């Protein structure tokens, strides 16, 4: 499928989808506490999404059974919410969510500390988030896709972390997953040329240990092979004539985080 350039009308709808998702994430982050089950996180997330008049895009996507992917500690992505999985003080939890507003998607992920945790885990969360911002600094018209990928990899690896290879970011629009694929590690080819109007979901997944992952028997949950902690940070962005616009982040949240 070709990479599409969105019209002003489509961009306006994606801005709204992104704004709503930013707000959902903010509320989910504030609600997290020790003793909460991952099922409750999903239920709250779905309620919030539907409360904004949106549809949770993950629900039933390829059979995924929930609205929010809730991935704890060594779970990288696509953790399935469960009544039996109780969050504990010091856990790190990655929340990944997508919403559809009038036919247009946004997709974003955040990793949170539950209560107070180790400095090591805090650093992983911070560096993963920073790697996104370092990556999208390259997300300018005229640059190529691999400029984003290689910047993310170089930054994360400078901390000795492993960059997950089995999963990648993606174009986004009237579908959750559109071309191009956006790896978080350098490719041999420089990839497509970035053009204003392209909308992309950039989503580094970073492990304290090695990059290797495996799938649990539930067919969804991806975990680190070495059992090390993993973090995920994602936003839907728009390529413009200048700086990329981060659609799924409230303006002030991005301000202080240019590494
Ligand atoms: N958020 C994931 C992504 O970024 C998609 C989740 S797929 C689901 O591509 F099936 F788990 F919903
Ligand atoms: Co995504």
Short mmCIF file of C-alpha atoms and ligand atoms in Angstrom, two decimals:
data_model
loop_
_atom_site.label_atom_id
_atom_site.label_comp_id
_atom_site.label_asym_id
_atom_site.label_seq_id
_atom_site.Cartn_x
_atom_site.Cartn_y
_atom_site.Cartn_z
CA UNK A 1 0.00 0.00 0.00
CA UNK A 2 1.30 3.48 -0.79
CA UNK A 3 2.08 5.91 2.01
CA UNK A 4 -0.71 8.47 2.04
CA UNK A 5 -0.60 12.23 2.54
CA UNK A 6 -3.61 13.38 4.53
CA UNK A 7 -5.93 16.23 3.54
CA UNK A 8 -6.66 19.15 5.87
CA UNK A 9 -10.00 17.56 6.70
CA UNK A 10 -8.35 14.27 7.62
CA UNK A 11 -5.69 16.04 9.66
CA UNK A 12 -8.37 17.92 11.61
CA UNK A 13 -10.05 14.62 12.50
CA UNK A 14 -6.74 13.06 13.51
CA UNK A 15 -5.94 16.09 15.68
CA UNK A 16 -9.17 15.50 17.53
CA UNK A 17 -8.51 11.75 17.82
CA UNK A 18 -5.07 12.59 19.19
CA UNK A 19 -6.30 15.22 21.62
CA UNK A 20 -8.84 12.78 23.06
CA UNK A 21 -6.26 10.03 23.39
CA UNK A 22 -3.84 12.37 25.18
CA UNK A 23 -6.55 13.09 27.69
CA UNK A 24 -7.41 9.40 28.12
CA UNK A 25 -3.75 8.63 28.84
CA UNK A 26 -3.47 11.46 31.29
CA UNK A 27 -6.46 10.20 33.25
CA UNK A 28 -5.29 6.58 33.15
CA UNK A 29 -1.87 7.58 34.43
CA UNK A 30 -3.42 9.42 37.36
CA UNK A 31 -5.69 6.48 38.20
CA UNK A 32 -2.92 3.88 38.50
CA UNK A 33 -2.24 2.66 42.00
CA UNK A 34 -1.00 -0.44 43.80
CA UNK A 35 -3.80 -2.97 44.24
CA UNK A 36 -5.53 -2.10 40.96
CA UNK A 37 -5.97 -4.97 38.49
CA UNK A 38 -5.00 -4.59 34.87
CA UNK A 39 -8.62 -5.43 34.07
CA UNK A 40 -9.71 -2.30 35.94
CA UNK A 41 -7.23 -0.23 33.93
CA UNK A 42 -8.78 -1.54 30.73
CA UNK A 43 -12.32 -0.96 31.94
CA UNK A 44 -11.58 2.62 32.92
CA UNK A 45 -9.78 3.22 29.61
CA UNK A 46 -12.67 1.89 27.58
CA UNK A 47 -15.17 3.96 29.57
CA UNK A 48 -13.12 7.10 29.01
CA UNK A 49 -12.74 6.43 25.29
CA UNK A 50 -16.44 5.75 24.78
CA UNK A 51 -17.26 8.77 26.98
CA UNK A 52 -15.58 10.96 24.36
CA UNK A 53 -17.74 9.40 21.66
CA UNK A 54 -14.82 7.39 20.27
CA UNK A 55 -14.38 3.70 19.53
CA UNK A 56 -11.43 1.85 21.11
CA UNK A 57 -9.55 0.68 18.03
CA UNK A 58 -7.76 -2.25 19.68
CA UNK A 59 -10.92 -4.00 20.82
CA UNK A 60 -11.29 -7.10 18.64
CA UNK A 61 -8.42 -5.99 16.41
CA UNK A 62 -7.22 -9.33 15.03
CA UNK A 63 -9.07 -10.82 17.97
CA UNK A 64 -7.37 -8.77 20.70
CA UNK A 65 -9.83 -8.99 23.60
CA UNK A 66 -9.48 -5.56 25.27
CA UNK A 67 -9.32 -1.81 24.64
CA UNK A 68 -6.04 -1.05 26.39
CA UNK A 69 -2.85 -3.11 26.16
CA UNK A 70 -1.49 -3.30 29.71
CA UNK A 71 2.08 -4.64 29.86
CA UNK A 72 3.81 -5.02 33.21
CA UNK A 73 7.59 -5.12 33.90
CA UNK A 74 9.20 -7.61 31.46
CA UNK A 75 6.10 -7.52 29.24
CA UNK A 76 6.99 -5.40 26.23
CA UNK A 77 3.60 -4.85 24.58
CA UNK A 78 0.13 -6.36 24.06
CA UNK A 79 -0.35 -7.54 27.63
CA UNK A 80 -3.93 -8.76 28.05
CA UNK A 81 -5.79 -7.15 30.95
CA UNK A 82 -6.80 -9.61 33.66
CA UNK A 83 -8.70 -9.51 36.93
CA UNK A 84 -5.94 -11.63 38.44
CA UNK A 85 -3.07 -9.34 37.51
CA UNK A 86 -2.72 -6.89 40.37
CA UNK A 87 -0.37 -3.93 40.08
CA UNK A 88 2.13 -3.60 42.89
CA UNK A 89 4.26 -0.75 44.17
CA UNK A 90 7.40 -0.49 42.01
CA UNK A 91 5.93 -2.21 38.94
CA UNK A 92 6.33 -0.42 35.65
CA UNK A 93 3.28 -0.56 33.45
CA UNK A 94 3.02 0.29 29.77
CA UNK A 95 -0.41 1.41 28.60
CA UNK A 96 -1.05 1.37 24.87
CA UNK A 97 -4.33 2.65 23.46
CA UNK A 98 -5.93 3.70 20.20
CA UNK A 99 -9.10 5.60 19.46
CA UNK A 100 -11.19 6.19 16.35
CA UNK A 101 -12.87 9.58 15.93
CA UNK A 102 -15.15 9.89 12.90
CA UNK A 103 -13.22 7.21 11.05
CA UNK A 104 -9.72 8.44 11.93
CA UNK A 105 -7.24 6.86 14.30
CA UNK A 106 -4.74 7.93 16.90
CA UNK A 107 -2.40 5.55 18.70
CA UNK A 108 -0.24 6.30 21.75
CA UNK A 109 1.54 4.53 24.60
CA UNK A 110 2.96 5.63 27.94
CA UNK A 111 4.96 3.76 30.55
CA UNK A 112 4.29 4.61 34.20
CA UNK A 113 5.81 3.70 37.52
CA UNK A 114 3.29 2.32 40.01
CA UNK A 115 3.97 4.23 43.22
CA UNK A 116 7.67 4.47 43.90
CA UNK A 117 10.17 2.20 42.16
CA UNK A 118 13.86 1.68 41.51
CA UNK A 119 16.06 4.37 39.98
CA UNK A 120 16.98 1.85 37.31
CA UNK A 121 13.36 1.43 36.24
CA UNK A 122 12.75 5.18 36.36
CA UNK A 123 15.72 5.69 34.07
CA UNK A 124 14.44 3.15 31.55
CA UNK A 125 11.08 4.94 31.41
CA UNK A 126 12.77 8.32 30.97
CA UNK A 127 15.22 7.21 28.30
CA UNK A 128 12.50 5.42 26.33
CA UNK A 129 10.45 8.60 26.31
CA UNK A 130 13.47 10.67 25.38
CA UNK A 131 14.35 8.28 22.55
CA UNK A 132 10.98 9.13 20.98
CA UNK A 133 11.77 12.86 21.10
CA UNK A 134 15.29 12.31 19.78
CA UNK A 135 13.77 10.26 16.95
CA UNK A 136 11.12 12.75 15.92
CA UNK A 137 13.64 15.56 15.84
CA UNK A 138 14.51 13.87 12.53
CA UNK A 139 10.87 13.74 11.43
CA UNK A 140 11.14 16.65 9.02
CA UNK A 141 10.10 17.02 5.42
CA UNK A 142 13.01 16.04 3.19
CA UNK A 143 14.55 13.68 5.71
CA UNK A 144 14.12 9.94 5.30
CA UNK A 145 12.47 7.38 7.51
CA UNK A 146 15.74 5.83 8.55
CA UNK A 147 16.87 9.13 10.05
CA UNK A 148 14.18 8.58 12.71
CA UNK A 149 15.00 4.88 13.19
CA UNK A 150 18.72 5.31 13.57
CA UNK A 151 18.41 8.28 15.94
CA UNK A 152 16.19 6.26 18.29
CA UNK A 153 18.55 3.31 18.23
CA UNK A 154 21.69 5.35 18.81
CA UNK A 155 20.14 7.15 21.77
CA UNK A 156 18.77 4.03 23.50
CA UNK A 157 21.91 2.01 22.89
CA UNK A 158 24.07 4.78 24.32
CA UNK A 159 22.53 3.76 27.67
CA UNK A 160 23.31 0.08 27.02
CA UNK A 161 19.65 -0.72 26.43
CA UNK A 162 18.24 -3.18 23.87
CA UNK A 163 15.97 -1.84 21.12
CA UNK A 164 13.17 -4.26 20.29
CA UNK A 165 13.32 -5.38 16.67
CA UNK A 166 10.33 -7.69 16.34
CA UNK A 167 7.81 -4.85 16.48
CA UNK A 168 7.84 -1.49 14.74
CA UNK A 169 5.94 1.79 14.39
CA UNK A 170 3.68 2.50 11.45
CA UNK A 171 1.74 4.92 9.34
CA UNK A 172 -1.75 5.70 10.67
CA UNK A 173 -4.92 7.36 9.40
CA UNK A 174 -8.21 5.79 8.37
CA UNK A 175 -6.54 2.53 9.44
CA UNK A 176 -4.66 1.80 12.65
CA UNK A 177 -1.74 0.33 10.73
CA UNK A 178 -0.75 1.87 7.42
CA UNK A 179 2.51 1.96 5.53
CA UNK A 180 5.31 2.69 6.12
CA UNK A 181 6.70 0.44 8.83
CA UNK A 182 8.86 2.49 11.21
CA UNK A 183 11.60 0.41 12.87
CA UNK A 184 13.31 1.78 15.95
CA UNK A 185 16.67 0.55 14.71
CA UNK A 186 18.75 1.45 11.69
CA UNK A 187 18.01 -0.09 8.29
CA UNK A 188 20.28 -0.59 5.32
CA UNK A 189 17.95 1.49 3.17
CA UNK A 190 17.20 5.09 3.96
CA UNK A 191 13.47 4.50 3.51
CA UNK A 192 10.81 6.83 2.19
CA UNK A 193 11.24 10.55 2.03
CA UNK A 194 9.13 12.35 4.59
CA UNK A 195 6.49 14.70 3.20
CA UNK A 196 4.14 17.18 4.94
CA UNK A 197 0.78 15.56 5.61
CA UNK A 198 2.12 12.12 6.46
CA UNK A 199 0.88 10.81 9.80
CA UNK A 200 3.02 8.32 11.66
CA UNK A 201 2.94 6.37 14.92
CA UNK A 202 6.49 6.35 16.27
CA UNK A 203 6.87 3.90 19.14
CA UNK A 204 10.19 2.89 20.66
CA UNK A 205 10.09 -0.30 22.76
CA UNK A 206 13.25 -0.46 24.85
CA UNK A 207 14.61 -3.18 27.16
CA UNK A 208 17.10 -2.83 29.99
CA UNK A 209 18.72 -6.03 28.70
CA UNK A 210 18.97 -7.40 25.18
CA UNK A 211 16.56 -6.65 22.32
CA UNK A 212 15.30 -10.20 22.00
CA UNK A 213 11.64 -10.99 22.80
CA UNK A 214 9.27 -13.94 22.83
CA UNK A 215 5.51 -14.44 22.75
CA UNK A 216 3.58 -15.95 25.65
CA UNK A 217 1.18 -18.83 25.00
CA UNK A 218 -1.78 -16.44 25.01
CA UNK A 219 -0.60 -15.51 21.52
CA UNK A 220 -0.44 -11.79 22.33
CA UNK A 221 1.80 -10.87 25.23
CA UNK A 222 5.33 -10.06 24.09
CA UNK A 223 7.97 -10.38 26.85
CA UNK A 224 11.71 -9.83 26.96
CA UNK A 225 13.62 -13.06 26.43
CA UNK A 226 16.03 -12.31 29.27
CA UNK A 227 13.29 -11.25 31.69
CA UNK A 228 14.58 -7.67 31.88
CA UNK A 229 12.26 -4.68 32.24
CA UNK A 230 10.84 -3.09 29.10
CA UNK A 231 9.27 0.31 28.40
CA UNK A 232 7.17 1.67 25.52
CA UNK A 233 6.42 5.24 24.48
CA UNK A 234 4.39 6.19 21.43
CA UNK A 235 2.68 9.15 19.82
CA UNK A 236 0.88 9.82 16.59
CA UNK A 237 2.68 12.63 14.75
CA UNK A 238 2.11 14.77 11.68
CA UNK A 239 4.92 15.70 9.31
CA UNK A 240 4.77 19.43 8.52
CA UNK A 241 6.93 22.02 6.78
CA UNK A 242 8.74 22.55 10.07
CA UNK A 243 8.72 20.68 13.36
CA UNK A 244 6.51 17.61 13.50
CA UNK A 245 3.20 18.12 15.26
CA UNK A 246 2.59 15.60 18.03
CA UNK A 247 -1.11 14.88 17.76
CA UNK A 248 -1.52 12.64 20.82
CA UNK A 249 0.20 14.89 23.36
CA UNK A 250 -1.08 17.99 25.09
CA UNK A 251 1.18 20.84 24.06
CA UNK A 252 2.60 21.53 27.49
CA UNK A 253 3.52 17.85 28.07
CA UNK A 254 6.06 17.90 25.27
CA UNK A 255 7.74 21.12 26.33
CA UNK A 256 10.24 19.98 28.91
CA UNK A 257 11.14 16.68 27.33
CA UNK A 258 13.58 17.39 24.54
CA UNK A 259 15.94 15.06 26.38
N1 LIG B 1 -0.73 -0.23 19.67
C1 LIG B 1 -0.28 -1.28 18.86
C2 LIG B 1 0.53 -0.62 17.81
O1 LIG B 1 1.08 0.36 18.12
C3 LIG B 1 -1.40 -2.05 18.29
C4 LIG B 1 -2.05 -2.89 19.26
S1 LIG B 1 -2.74 -4.16 18.43
C5 LIG B 1 -3.79 -4.83 19.47
O2 LIG B 1 0.67 -0.98 16.72
F1 LIG B 1 -4.32 -5.79 18.86
F2 LIG B 1 -3.19 -5.20 20.56
F3 LIG B 1 -4.71 -4.01 19.77
CO1 LIG B 2 1.23 1.80 17.22
#
